[in-house]
PDB file of C-alpha atoms in Angstrom:
ATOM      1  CA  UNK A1329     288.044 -50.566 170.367  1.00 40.00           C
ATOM      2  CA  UNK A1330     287.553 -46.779 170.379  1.00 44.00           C
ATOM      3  CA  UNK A1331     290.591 -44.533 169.949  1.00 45.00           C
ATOM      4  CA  UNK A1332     290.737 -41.117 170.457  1.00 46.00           C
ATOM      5  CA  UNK A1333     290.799 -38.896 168.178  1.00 47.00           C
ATOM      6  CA  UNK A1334     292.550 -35.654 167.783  1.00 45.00           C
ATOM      7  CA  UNK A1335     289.604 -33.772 166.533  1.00 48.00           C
ATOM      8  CA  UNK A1336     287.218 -33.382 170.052  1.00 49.00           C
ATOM      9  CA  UNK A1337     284.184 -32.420 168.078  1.00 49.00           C
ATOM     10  CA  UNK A1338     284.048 -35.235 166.227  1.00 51.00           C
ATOM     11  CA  UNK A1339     283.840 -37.424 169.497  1.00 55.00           C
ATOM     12  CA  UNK A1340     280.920 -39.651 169.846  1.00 58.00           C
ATOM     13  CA  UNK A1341     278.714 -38.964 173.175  1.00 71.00           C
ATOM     14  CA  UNK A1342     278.519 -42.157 175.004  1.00 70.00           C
ATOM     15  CA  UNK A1343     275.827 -40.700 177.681  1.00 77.00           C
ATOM     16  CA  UNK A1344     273.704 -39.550 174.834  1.00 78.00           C
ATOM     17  CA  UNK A1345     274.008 -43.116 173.033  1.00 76.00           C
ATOM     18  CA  UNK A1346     273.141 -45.300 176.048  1.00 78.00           C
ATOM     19  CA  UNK A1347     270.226 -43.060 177.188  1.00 80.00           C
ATOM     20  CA  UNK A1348     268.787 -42.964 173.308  1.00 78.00           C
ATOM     21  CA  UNK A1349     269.590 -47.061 173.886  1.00 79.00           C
ATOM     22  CA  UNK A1350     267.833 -47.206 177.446  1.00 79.00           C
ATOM     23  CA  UNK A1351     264.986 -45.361 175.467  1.00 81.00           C
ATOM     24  CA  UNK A1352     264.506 -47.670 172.739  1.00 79.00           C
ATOM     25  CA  UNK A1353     264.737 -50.429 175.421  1.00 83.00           C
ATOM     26  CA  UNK A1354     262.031 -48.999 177.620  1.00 80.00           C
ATOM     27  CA  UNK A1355     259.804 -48.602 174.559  1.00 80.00           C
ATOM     28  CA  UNK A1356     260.261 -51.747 173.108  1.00 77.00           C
ATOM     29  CA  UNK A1357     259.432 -53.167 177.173  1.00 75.00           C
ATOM     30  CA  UNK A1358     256.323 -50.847 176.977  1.00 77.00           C
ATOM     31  CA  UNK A1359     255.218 -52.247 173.328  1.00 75.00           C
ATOM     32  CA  UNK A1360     255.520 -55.778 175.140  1.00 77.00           C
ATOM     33  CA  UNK A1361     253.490 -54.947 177.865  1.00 75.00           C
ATOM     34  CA  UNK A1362     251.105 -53.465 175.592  1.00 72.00           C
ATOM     35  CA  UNK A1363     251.320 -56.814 173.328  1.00 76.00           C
ATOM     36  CA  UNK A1364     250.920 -59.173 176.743  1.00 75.00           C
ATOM     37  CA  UNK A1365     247.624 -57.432 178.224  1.00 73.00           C
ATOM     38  CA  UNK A1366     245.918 -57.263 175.179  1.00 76.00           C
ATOM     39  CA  UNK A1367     243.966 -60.640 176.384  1.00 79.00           C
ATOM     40  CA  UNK A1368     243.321 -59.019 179.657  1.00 78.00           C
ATOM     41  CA  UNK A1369     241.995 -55.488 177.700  1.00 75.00           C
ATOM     42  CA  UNK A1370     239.891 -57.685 175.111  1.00 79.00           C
ATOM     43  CA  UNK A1371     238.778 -59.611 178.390  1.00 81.00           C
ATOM     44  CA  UNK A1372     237.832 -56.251 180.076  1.00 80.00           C
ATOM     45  CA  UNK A1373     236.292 -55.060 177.210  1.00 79.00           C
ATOM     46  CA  UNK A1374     233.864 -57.900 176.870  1.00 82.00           C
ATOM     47  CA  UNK A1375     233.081 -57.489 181.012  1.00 83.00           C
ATOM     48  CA  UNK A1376     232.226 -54.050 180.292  1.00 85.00           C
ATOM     49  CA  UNK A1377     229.973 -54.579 177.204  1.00 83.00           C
ATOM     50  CA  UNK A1378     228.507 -57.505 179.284  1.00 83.00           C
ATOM     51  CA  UNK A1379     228.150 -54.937 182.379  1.00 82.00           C
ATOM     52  CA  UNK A1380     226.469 -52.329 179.773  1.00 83.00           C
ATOM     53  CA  UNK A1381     223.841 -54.672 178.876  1.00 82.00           C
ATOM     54  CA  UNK A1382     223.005 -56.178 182.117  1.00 83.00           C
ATOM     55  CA  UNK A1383     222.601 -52.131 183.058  1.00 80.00           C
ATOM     56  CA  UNK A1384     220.381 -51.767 180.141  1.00 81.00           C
ATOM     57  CA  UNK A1385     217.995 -54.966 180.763  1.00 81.00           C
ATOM     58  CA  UNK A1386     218.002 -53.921 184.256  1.00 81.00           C
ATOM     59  CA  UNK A1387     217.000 -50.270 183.210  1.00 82.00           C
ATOM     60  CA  UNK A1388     214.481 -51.724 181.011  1.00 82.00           C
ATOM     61  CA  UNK A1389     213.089 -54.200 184.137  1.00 81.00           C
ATOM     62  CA  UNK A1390     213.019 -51.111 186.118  1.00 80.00           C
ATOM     63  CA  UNK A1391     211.320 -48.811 183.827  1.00 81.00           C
ATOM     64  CA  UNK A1392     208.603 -51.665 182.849  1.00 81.00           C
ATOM     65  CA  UNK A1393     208.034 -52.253 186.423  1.00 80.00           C
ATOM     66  CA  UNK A1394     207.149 -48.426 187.489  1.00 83.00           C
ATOM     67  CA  UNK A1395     205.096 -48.480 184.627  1.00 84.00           C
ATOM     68  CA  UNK A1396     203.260 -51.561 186.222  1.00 83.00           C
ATOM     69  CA  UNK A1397     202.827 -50.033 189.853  1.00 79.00           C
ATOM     70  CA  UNK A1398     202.020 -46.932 187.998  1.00 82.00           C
ATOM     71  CA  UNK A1399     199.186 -48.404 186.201  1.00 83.00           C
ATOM     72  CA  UNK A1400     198.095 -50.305 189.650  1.00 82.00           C
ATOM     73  CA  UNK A1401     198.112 -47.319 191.266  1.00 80.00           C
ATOM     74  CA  UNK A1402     195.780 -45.792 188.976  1.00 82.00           C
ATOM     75  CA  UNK A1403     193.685 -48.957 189.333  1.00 82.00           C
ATOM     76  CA  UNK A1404     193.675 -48.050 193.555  1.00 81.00           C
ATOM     77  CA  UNK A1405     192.734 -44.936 192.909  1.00 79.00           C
ATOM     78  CA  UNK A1406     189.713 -45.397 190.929  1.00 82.00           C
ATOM     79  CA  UNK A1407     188.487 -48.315 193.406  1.00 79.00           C
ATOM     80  CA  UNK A1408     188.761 -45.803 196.447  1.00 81.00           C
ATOM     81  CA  UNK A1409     187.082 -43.090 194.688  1.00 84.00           C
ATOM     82  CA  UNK A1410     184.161 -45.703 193.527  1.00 83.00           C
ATOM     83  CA  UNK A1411     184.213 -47.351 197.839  1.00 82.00           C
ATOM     84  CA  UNK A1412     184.318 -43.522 199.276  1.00 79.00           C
ATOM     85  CA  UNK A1413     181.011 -43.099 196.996  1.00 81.00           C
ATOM     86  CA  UNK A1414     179.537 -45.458 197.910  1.00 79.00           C
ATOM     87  CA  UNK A1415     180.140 -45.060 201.596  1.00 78.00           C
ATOM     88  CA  UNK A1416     179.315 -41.155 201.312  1.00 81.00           C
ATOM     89  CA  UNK A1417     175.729 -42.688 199.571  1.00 82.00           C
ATOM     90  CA  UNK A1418     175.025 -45.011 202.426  1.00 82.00           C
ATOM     91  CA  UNK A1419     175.780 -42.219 204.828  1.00 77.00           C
ATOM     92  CA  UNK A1420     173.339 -40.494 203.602  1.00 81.00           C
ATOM     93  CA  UNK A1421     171.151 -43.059 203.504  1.00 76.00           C
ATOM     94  CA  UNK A1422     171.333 -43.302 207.020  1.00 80.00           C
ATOM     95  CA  UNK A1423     170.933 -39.662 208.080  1.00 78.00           C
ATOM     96  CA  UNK A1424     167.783 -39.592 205.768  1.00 79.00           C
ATOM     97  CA  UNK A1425     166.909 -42.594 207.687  1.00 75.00           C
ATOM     98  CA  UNK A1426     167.469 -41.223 211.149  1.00 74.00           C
ATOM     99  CA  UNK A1427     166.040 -37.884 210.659  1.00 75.00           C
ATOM    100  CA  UNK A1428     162.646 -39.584 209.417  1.00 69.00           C
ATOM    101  CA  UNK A1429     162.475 -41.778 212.327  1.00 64.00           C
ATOM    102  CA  UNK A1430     160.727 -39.636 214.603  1.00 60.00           C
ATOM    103  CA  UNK A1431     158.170 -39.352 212.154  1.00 64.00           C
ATOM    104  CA  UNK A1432     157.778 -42.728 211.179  1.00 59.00           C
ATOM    105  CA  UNK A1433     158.716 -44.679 214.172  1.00 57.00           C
ATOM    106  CA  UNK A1434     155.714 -43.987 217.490  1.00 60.00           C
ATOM    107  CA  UNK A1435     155.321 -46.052 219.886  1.00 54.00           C
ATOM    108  CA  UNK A1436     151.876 -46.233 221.594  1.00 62.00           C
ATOM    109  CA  UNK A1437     151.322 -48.168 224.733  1.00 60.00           C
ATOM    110  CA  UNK A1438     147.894 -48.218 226.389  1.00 71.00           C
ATOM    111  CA  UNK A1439     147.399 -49.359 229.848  1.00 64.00           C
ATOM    112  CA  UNK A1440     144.003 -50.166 231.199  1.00 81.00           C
ATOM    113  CA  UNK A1441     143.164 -48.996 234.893  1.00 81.00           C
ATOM    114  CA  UNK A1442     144.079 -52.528 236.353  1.00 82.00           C
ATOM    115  CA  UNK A1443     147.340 -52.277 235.120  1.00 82.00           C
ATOM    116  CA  UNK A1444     148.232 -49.219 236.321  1.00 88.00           C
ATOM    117  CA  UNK A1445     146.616 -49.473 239.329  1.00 88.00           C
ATOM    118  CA  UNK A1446     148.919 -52.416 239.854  1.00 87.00           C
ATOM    119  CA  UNK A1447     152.116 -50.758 238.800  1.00 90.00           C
ATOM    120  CA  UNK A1448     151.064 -48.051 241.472  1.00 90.00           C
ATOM    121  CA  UNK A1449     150.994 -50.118 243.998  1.00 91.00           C
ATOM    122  CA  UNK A1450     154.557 -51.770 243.054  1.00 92.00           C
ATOM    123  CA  UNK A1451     156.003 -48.848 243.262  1.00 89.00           C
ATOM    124  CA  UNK A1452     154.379 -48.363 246.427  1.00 90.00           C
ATOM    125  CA  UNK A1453     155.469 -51.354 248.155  1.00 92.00           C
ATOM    126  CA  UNK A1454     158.979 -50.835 246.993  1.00 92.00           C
ATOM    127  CA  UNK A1455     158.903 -47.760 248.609  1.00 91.00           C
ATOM    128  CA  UNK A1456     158.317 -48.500 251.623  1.00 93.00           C
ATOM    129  CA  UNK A1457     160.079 -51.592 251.434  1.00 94.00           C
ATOM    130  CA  UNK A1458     163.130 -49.322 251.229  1.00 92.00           C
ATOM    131  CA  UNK A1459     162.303 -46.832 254.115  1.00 92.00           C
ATOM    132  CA  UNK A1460     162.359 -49.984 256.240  1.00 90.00           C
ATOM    133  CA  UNK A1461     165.255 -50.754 255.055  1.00 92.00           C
ATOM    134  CA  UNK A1462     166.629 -47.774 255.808  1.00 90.00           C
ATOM    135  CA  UNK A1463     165.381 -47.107 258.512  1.00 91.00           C
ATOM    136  CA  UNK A1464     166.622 -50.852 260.030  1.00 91.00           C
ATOM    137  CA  UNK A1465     169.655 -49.859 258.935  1.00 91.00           C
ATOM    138  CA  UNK A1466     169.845 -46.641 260.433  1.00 90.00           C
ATOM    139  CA  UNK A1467     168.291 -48.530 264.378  1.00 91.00           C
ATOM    140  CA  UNK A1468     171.365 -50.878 263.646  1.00 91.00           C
ATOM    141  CA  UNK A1469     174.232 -48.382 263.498  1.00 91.00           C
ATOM    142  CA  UNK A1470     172.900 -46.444 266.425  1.00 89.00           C
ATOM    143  CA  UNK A1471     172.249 -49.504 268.440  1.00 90.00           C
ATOM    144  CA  UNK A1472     176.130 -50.447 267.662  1.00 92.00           C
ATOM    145  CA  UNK A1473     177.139 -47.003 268.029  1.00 91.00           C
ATOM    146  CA  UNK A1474     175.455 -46.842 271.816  1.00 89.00           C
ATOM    147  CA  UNK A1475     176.891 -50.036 272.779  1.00 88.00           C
ATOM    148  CA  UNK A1476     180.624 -49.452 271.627  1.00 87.00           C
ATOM    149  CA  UNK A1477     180.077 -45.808 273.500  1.00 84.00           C
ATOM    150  CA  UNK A1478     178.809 -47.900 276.830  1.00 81.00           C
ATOM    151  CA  UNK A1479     181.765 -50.469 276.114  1.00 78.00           C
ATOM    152  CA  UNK A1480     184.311 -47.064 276.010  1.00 76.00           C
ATOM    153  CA  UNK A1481     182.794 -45.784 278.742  1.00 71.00           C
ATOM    154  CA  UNK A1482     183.606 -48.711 281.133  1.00 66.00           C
ATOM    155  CA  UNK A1483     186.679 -49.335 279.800  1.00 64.00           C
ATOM    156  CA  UNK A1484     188.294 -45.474 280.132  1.00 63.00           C
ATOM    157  CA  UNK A1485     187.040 -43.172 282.575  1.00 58.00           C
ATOM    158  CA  UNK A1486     187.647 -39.806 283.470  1.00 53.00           C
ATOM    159  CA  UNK A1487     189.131 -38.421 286.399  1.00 48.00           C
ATOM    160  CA  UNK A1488     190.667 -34.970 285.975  1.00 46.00           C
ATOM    161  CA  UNK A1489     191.510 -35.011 282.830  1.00 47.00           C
ATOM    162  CA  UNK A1490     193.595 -38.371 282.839  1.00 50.00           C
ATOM    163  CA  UNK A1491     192.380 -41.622 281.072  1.00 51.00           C
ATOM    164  CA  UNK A1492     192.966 -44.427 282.725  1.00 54.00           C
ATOM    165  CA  UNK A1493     191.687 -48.362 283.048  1.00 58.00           C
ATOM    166  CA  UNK A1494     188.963 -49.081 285.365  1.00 60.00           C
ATOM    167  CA  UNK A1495     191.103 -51.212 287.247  1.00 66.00           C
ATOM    168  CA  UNK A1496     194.436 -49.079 287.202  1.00 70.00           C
ATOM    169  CA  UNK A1497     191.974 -46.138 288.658  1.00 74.00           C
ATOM    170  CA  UNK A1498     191.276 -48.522 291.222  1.00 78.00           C
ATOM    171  CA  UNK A1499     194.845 -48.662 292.190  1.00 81.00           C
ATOM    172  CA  UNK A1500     195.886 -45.745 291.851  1.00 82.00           C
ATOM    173  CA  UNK A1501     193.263 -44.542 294.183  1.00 85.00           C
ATOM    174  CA  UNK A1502     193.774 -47.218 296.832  1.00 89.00           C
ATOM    175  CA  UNK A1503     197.508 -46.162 296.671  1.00 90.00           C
ATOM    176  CA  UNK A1504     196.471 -42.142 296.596  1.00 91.00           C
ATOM    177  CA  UNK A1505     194.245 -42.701 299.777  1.00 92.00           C
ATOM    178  CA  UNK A1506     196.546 -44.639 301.718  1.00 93.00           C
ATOM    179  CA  UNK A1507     199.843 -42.400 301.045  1.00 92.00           C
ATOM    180  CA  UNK A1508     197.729 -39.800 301.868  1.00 93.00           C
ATOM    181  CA  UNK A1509     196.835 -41.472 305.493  1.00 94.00           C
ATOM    182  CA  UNK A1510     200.233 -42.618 305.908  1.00 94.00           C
ATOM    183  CA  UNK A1511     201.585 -38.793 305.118  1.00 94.00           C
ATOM    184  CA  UNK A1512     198.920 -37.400 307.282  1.00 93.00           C
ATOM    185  CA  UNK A1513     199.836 -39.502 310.459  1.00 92.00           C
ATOM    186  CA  UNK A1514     203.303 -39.092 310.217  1.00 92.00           C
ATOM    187  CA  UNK A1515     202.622 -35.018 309.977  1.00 92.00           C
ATOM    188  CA  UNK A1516     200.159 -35.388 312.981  1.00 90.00           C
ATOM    189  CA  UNK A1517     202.951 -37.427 314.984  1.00 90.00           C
ATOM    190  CA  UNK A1518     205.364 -35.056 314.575  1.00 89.00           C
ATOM    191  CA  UNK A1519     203.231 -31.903 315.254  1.00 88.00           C
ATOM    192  CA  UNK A1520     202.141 -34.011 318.252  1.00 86.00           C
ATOM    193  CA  UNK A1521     205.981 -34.898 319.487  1.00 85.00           C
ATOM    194  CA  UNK A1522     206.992 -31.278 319.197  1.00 86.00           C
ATOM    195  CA  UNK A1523     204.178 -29.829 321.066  1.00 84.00           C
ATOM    196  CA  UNK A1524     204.380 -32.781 323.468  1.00 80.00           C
ATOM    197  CA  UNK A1525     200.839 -34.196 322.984  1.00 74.00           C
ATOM    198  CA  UNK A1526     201.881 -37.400 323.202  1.00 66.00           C
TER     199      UNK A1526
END
């Protein structure tokens, strides 16, 4: 039990006490934590080490493998360089080849006069196998050409500038020449009945 005394400045703090206690209590809670996680830190540790090398053997996997394609590459290159000599020799082979054959390649053909007298006369028949042609071709379409013209002809004739059937202009005449009778007796008749002919 705490009494008061009479002398105020020799009054403990109570505020300053529990907050130097809540201190100490936090610290001590911190040191715990500290104390607990060490197995997860030593744990972490080793998964980063372990990370580090697999990093490292990786680096090393990658660096040996450029050096690889690297090297390949180099190979490729050299094989292209010896294939594009080689082609650029063999081309030109072949335009020393072509611009010698003129000279080095004739042809000579000799006909005697039978032969070519028979050629001639191929060539002669031919011909005139194909004027015949054409020109039975040419009797053909104007044969078919005068007929079709005949066939037009008796199928549409012309009367004053109107095209009609052979048979409707048939009709139409036989109906033209008897209105035309039938209108001129009537006008008669009545010319007739008012000048009292009949």
């Amino acid at each position: 039990m705490i009494r008061k005394g009479k002398n105020k400045e020799t009054q403990p703090n109570f505020e300053e006490m529990m907050s130097e206690v809540k201190e100490d209590i936090q610290e001590q809670d911190a040191e715990q934590d500290v104390i607990n996680r060490v197995p997860e830190l030593r744990k972490l540790n080793d998964n980063i080490e372990q990370a580090t090398n697999t990093c490292a053997n990786a680096r090393l996997g990658l660096e040996s493998a450029i050096q690889q394609y690297q090297r390949t590459e180099n190979k490729l290159d050299n094989v292209v360089t010896t294939i594009s000599g080689k082609v650029d020799t063999i081309n030109n082979h072949i335009d020393k080849v072509m611009d010698d054959a003129p000279t080095k390649l004739k042809v000579t053909v000799t006909l005697c006069d039978a032969d070519w007298e028979n050629i001639q006369e191929m060539f002669r028949k031919q011909r005139e196998w194909l004027i015949k042609q054409a020109q039975t071709t040419t009797q053909t379409v104007n044969t078919m050409l005068v007929e079709e013209r005949k066939k037009t002809m008796n199928r549409y004739k012309e009367y004053d500038g109107c095209y009609l059937g052979h048979y409707a202009q048939w009709f139409f005449w036989f109906f033209f020449v008897l209105g035309f009778f039938l209108f001129s007796t009537v006008i008669v008749m009545l010319v007739g009945r008012w000048l009292n002919w009949f």
